[in-house]
XYZ file of C-alpha atoms in Angstrom:
188
model
C 0.237 -164.149 12.084
C -1.807 -161.031 12.926
C -4.471 -159.709 10.570
C -2.281 -157.169 8.687
C -3.578 -154.708 6.122
C -2.182 -151.965 3.969
C -4.155 -148.921 2.931
C -3.157 -146.216 0.517
C -5.089 -142.998 0.797
C -4.930 -139.492 -0.598
C -6.311 -136.226 0.695
C -6.045 -132.474 0.210
C -4.612 -130.211 2.894
C -6.846 -127.547 4.378
C -3.829 -125.319 5.081
C -2.053 -123.234 2.451
C 1.294 -124.957 1.872
C 4.517 -123.008 1.625
C 6.719 -123.429 -1.474
C 8.494 -126.816 -1.559
C 11.872 -125.111 -2.054
C 11.689 -123.898 1.560
C 11.811 -127.400 3.035
C 9.230 -129.460 4.827
C 5.923 -127.636 5.186
C 5.596 -126.747 8.942
C 2.095 -128.215 9.187
C 3.343 -131.443 7.610
C 6.313 -131.498 10.018
C 3.848 -131.339 12.942
C 1.734 -134.099 11.396
C 4.858 -136.228 10.944
C 6.020 -135.673 14.508
C 2.648 -136.635 15.958
C 2.183 -139.551 13.542
C 5.571 -140.993 14.424
C 4.721 -140.995 18.102
C 1.124 -142.222 17.726
C 1.870 -144.860 15.094
C 4.674 -146.364 17.167
C 2.255 -146.592 20.109
C -0.468 -148.169 17.915
C 1.889 -150.594 16.165
C 1.393 -148.928 12.778
C 3.993 -148.209 10.121
C 3.885 -146.321 6.878
C 5.153 -143.653 4.555
C 4.000 -140.217 3.466
C 4.505 -137.893 0.529
C 3.166 -134.334 0.474
C 3.215 -132.077 -2.549
C 1.154 -129.282 -4.082
C -1.286 -129.397 -1.182
C -1.987 -133.141 -1.465
C -1.113 -136.059 0.777
C -0.291 -139.564 -0.457
C 0.052 -141.986 2.418
C 0.495 -145.700 2.942
C -0.414 -147.148 6.363
C 0.207 -150.719 7.458
C -0.607 -152.678 10.589
C -3.301 -154.680 12.318
C -6.636 -154.209 10.565
C -8.380 -152.889 13.684
C -5.659 -150.270 14.314
C -5.579 -149.160 10.655
C -9.373 -148.911 10.524
C -9.486 -146.923 13.776
C -6.909 -144.481 12.433
C -8.810 -144.146 9.147
C -11.951 -143.242 11.078
C -9.996 -140.577 12.972
C -8.463 -139.237 9.749
C -11.930 -138.643 8.324
C -12.537 -136.214 11.216
C -9.114 -134.527 11.038
C -9.584 -130.848 10.071
C -6.085 -130.617 8.540
C -7.232 -132.384 5.403
C -10.306 -132.988 3.311
C -11.462 -135.052 0.359
C -9.911 -138.223 1.812
C -10.065 -141.137 -0.610
C -8.844 -144.668 0.080
C -7.258 -145.888 -3.146
C -6.445 -149.364 -1.963
C -6.973 -151.609 1.056
C -5.522 -155.081 0.987
C -4.392 -157.852 3.280
C -0.617 -158.236 3.552
C 1.615 -160.908 5.028
C 4.276 -158.469 6.268
C 4.757 -154.733 6.366
C 6.816 -152.830 3.809
C 7.880 -150.075 6.221
C 8.645 -152.139 9.330
C 11.503 -149.857 10.410
C 9.464 -146.653 10.166
C 6.532 -145.482 12.250
C 6.092 -142.858 9.517
C 8.652 -142.482 6.770
C 8.654 -139.172 4.901
C 10.274 -139.262 1.489
C 10.900 -136.081 -0.467
C 10.421 -137.390 -3.983
C 11.280 -134.222 -5.827
C 13.225 -135.498 -8.858
C 11.548 -138.928 -9.133
C 8.108 -137.370 -8.638
C 8.729 -134.686 -11.268
C 9.796 -137.411 -13.712
C 6.645 -139.443 -12.967
C 4.449 -136.372 -13.408
C 6.108 -135.565 -16.763
C 5.539 -139.149 -17.967
C 1.879 -138.834 -16.933
C 1.454 -135.400 -18.538
C 0.721 -133.692 -15.217
C 2.012 -130.227 -14.307
C 1.635 -130.728 -10.562
C 1.249 -133.446 -7.945
C -2.420 -134.407 -8.033
C -2.878 -138.024 -6.897
C -6.583 -137.752 -7.741
C -5.469 -138.030 -11.389
C -3.373 -141.177 -10.803
C -4.306 -144.550 -12.225
C -3.367 -147.840 -10.520
C 0.021 -147.928 -12.265
C 0.936 -144.429 -11.030
C -0.169 -145.332 -7.494
C 2.061 -148.428 -7.621
C 4.996 -146.303 -8.853
C 4.598 -143.777 -6.023
C 4.359 -146.594 -3.481
C 7.570 -148.095 -4.866
C 9.268 -144.681 -4.628
C 8.213 -144.491 -0.990
C 9.613 -147.961 -0.299
C 12.982 -147.298 -1.934
C 13.463 -143.594 -1.168
C 15.399 -142.216 1.780
C 13.599 -140.698 4.721
C 14.376 -137.006 5.176
C 15.749 -137.632 8.677
C 18.026 -140.649 8.472
C 18.527 -143.950 6.764
C 17.270 -146.837 8.878
C 20.149 -148.537 10.627
C 18.350 -150.453 13.303
C 15.095 -150.097 15.133
C 12.130 -147.929 14.243
C 12.847 -144.320 13.352
C 10.536 -141.518 14.341
C 12.265 -138.157 13.934
C 11.606 -135.558 11.244
C 14.552 -134.000 9.424
C 15.991 -130.560 8.832
C 16.217 -128.384 10.691
C 17.675 -130.584 13.368
C 19.390 -133.240 11.255
C 22.113 -133.551 13.894
C 19.517 -134.188 16.601
C 17.509 -136.524 14.382
C 20.550 -138.723 13.737
C 21.454 -138.970 17.420
C 18.060 -138.856 19.143
C 15.228 -138.988 16.569
C 12.548 -139.120 19.229
C 13.743 -135.801 20.736
C 12.901 -133.762 17.660
C 9.519 -135.473 17.319
C 8.694 -134.677 20.943
C 9.840 -131.079 20.507
C 7.685 -130.615 17.399
C 4.680 -132.165 19.152
C 5.205 -129.906 22.182
C 5.413 -126.814 19.964
C 2.256 -127.845 18.108
C 0.418 -128.446 21.392
C 1.603 -125.089 22.734
C 0.446 -123.280 19.606
C -2.932 -124.989 19.779
C -3.293 -124.021 23.431
C -2.376 -120.377 22.723
C -4.962 -120.182 19.924
C -7.813 -121.336 22.130
C -10.587 -118.748 22.614
């Protein structure tokens, strides 16, 4: 059995997020697309929630691959204030069918926030019980793209739900290509 670990980390975005009612934040969609490709290549799996400018992410895989990605995340300019909430050894992964699952937890998250007396999603205010509840929501919630039927899923969702259901990798590649093109055009 390989040396598997799970980490749960939180961070704040450095970009100004658009209102949640408008769908997946474009910067988050690009992060998802790239993560789905890179994680599949690295043998990592996980799940992500983004709300009110904060990330909540669970990553699972071989300890060396998870630690290498964590080191890279600390240098990633798209987020700041990264805090690892938990790192533990696991016997098997919780998200084995997903290179990066993205769960829009709107109603369940609002209910959790109300129970905790919070007006907005701020995982820096969460105790261990709240972290466990969010992790459970990520495990049981539906990915925005598709339900897992077989194999690992990579593709982000709307727009492009039709494409994501039939060729999830195509949308991820398209989003990554657009992001790369935008980065190239913004070079000095």
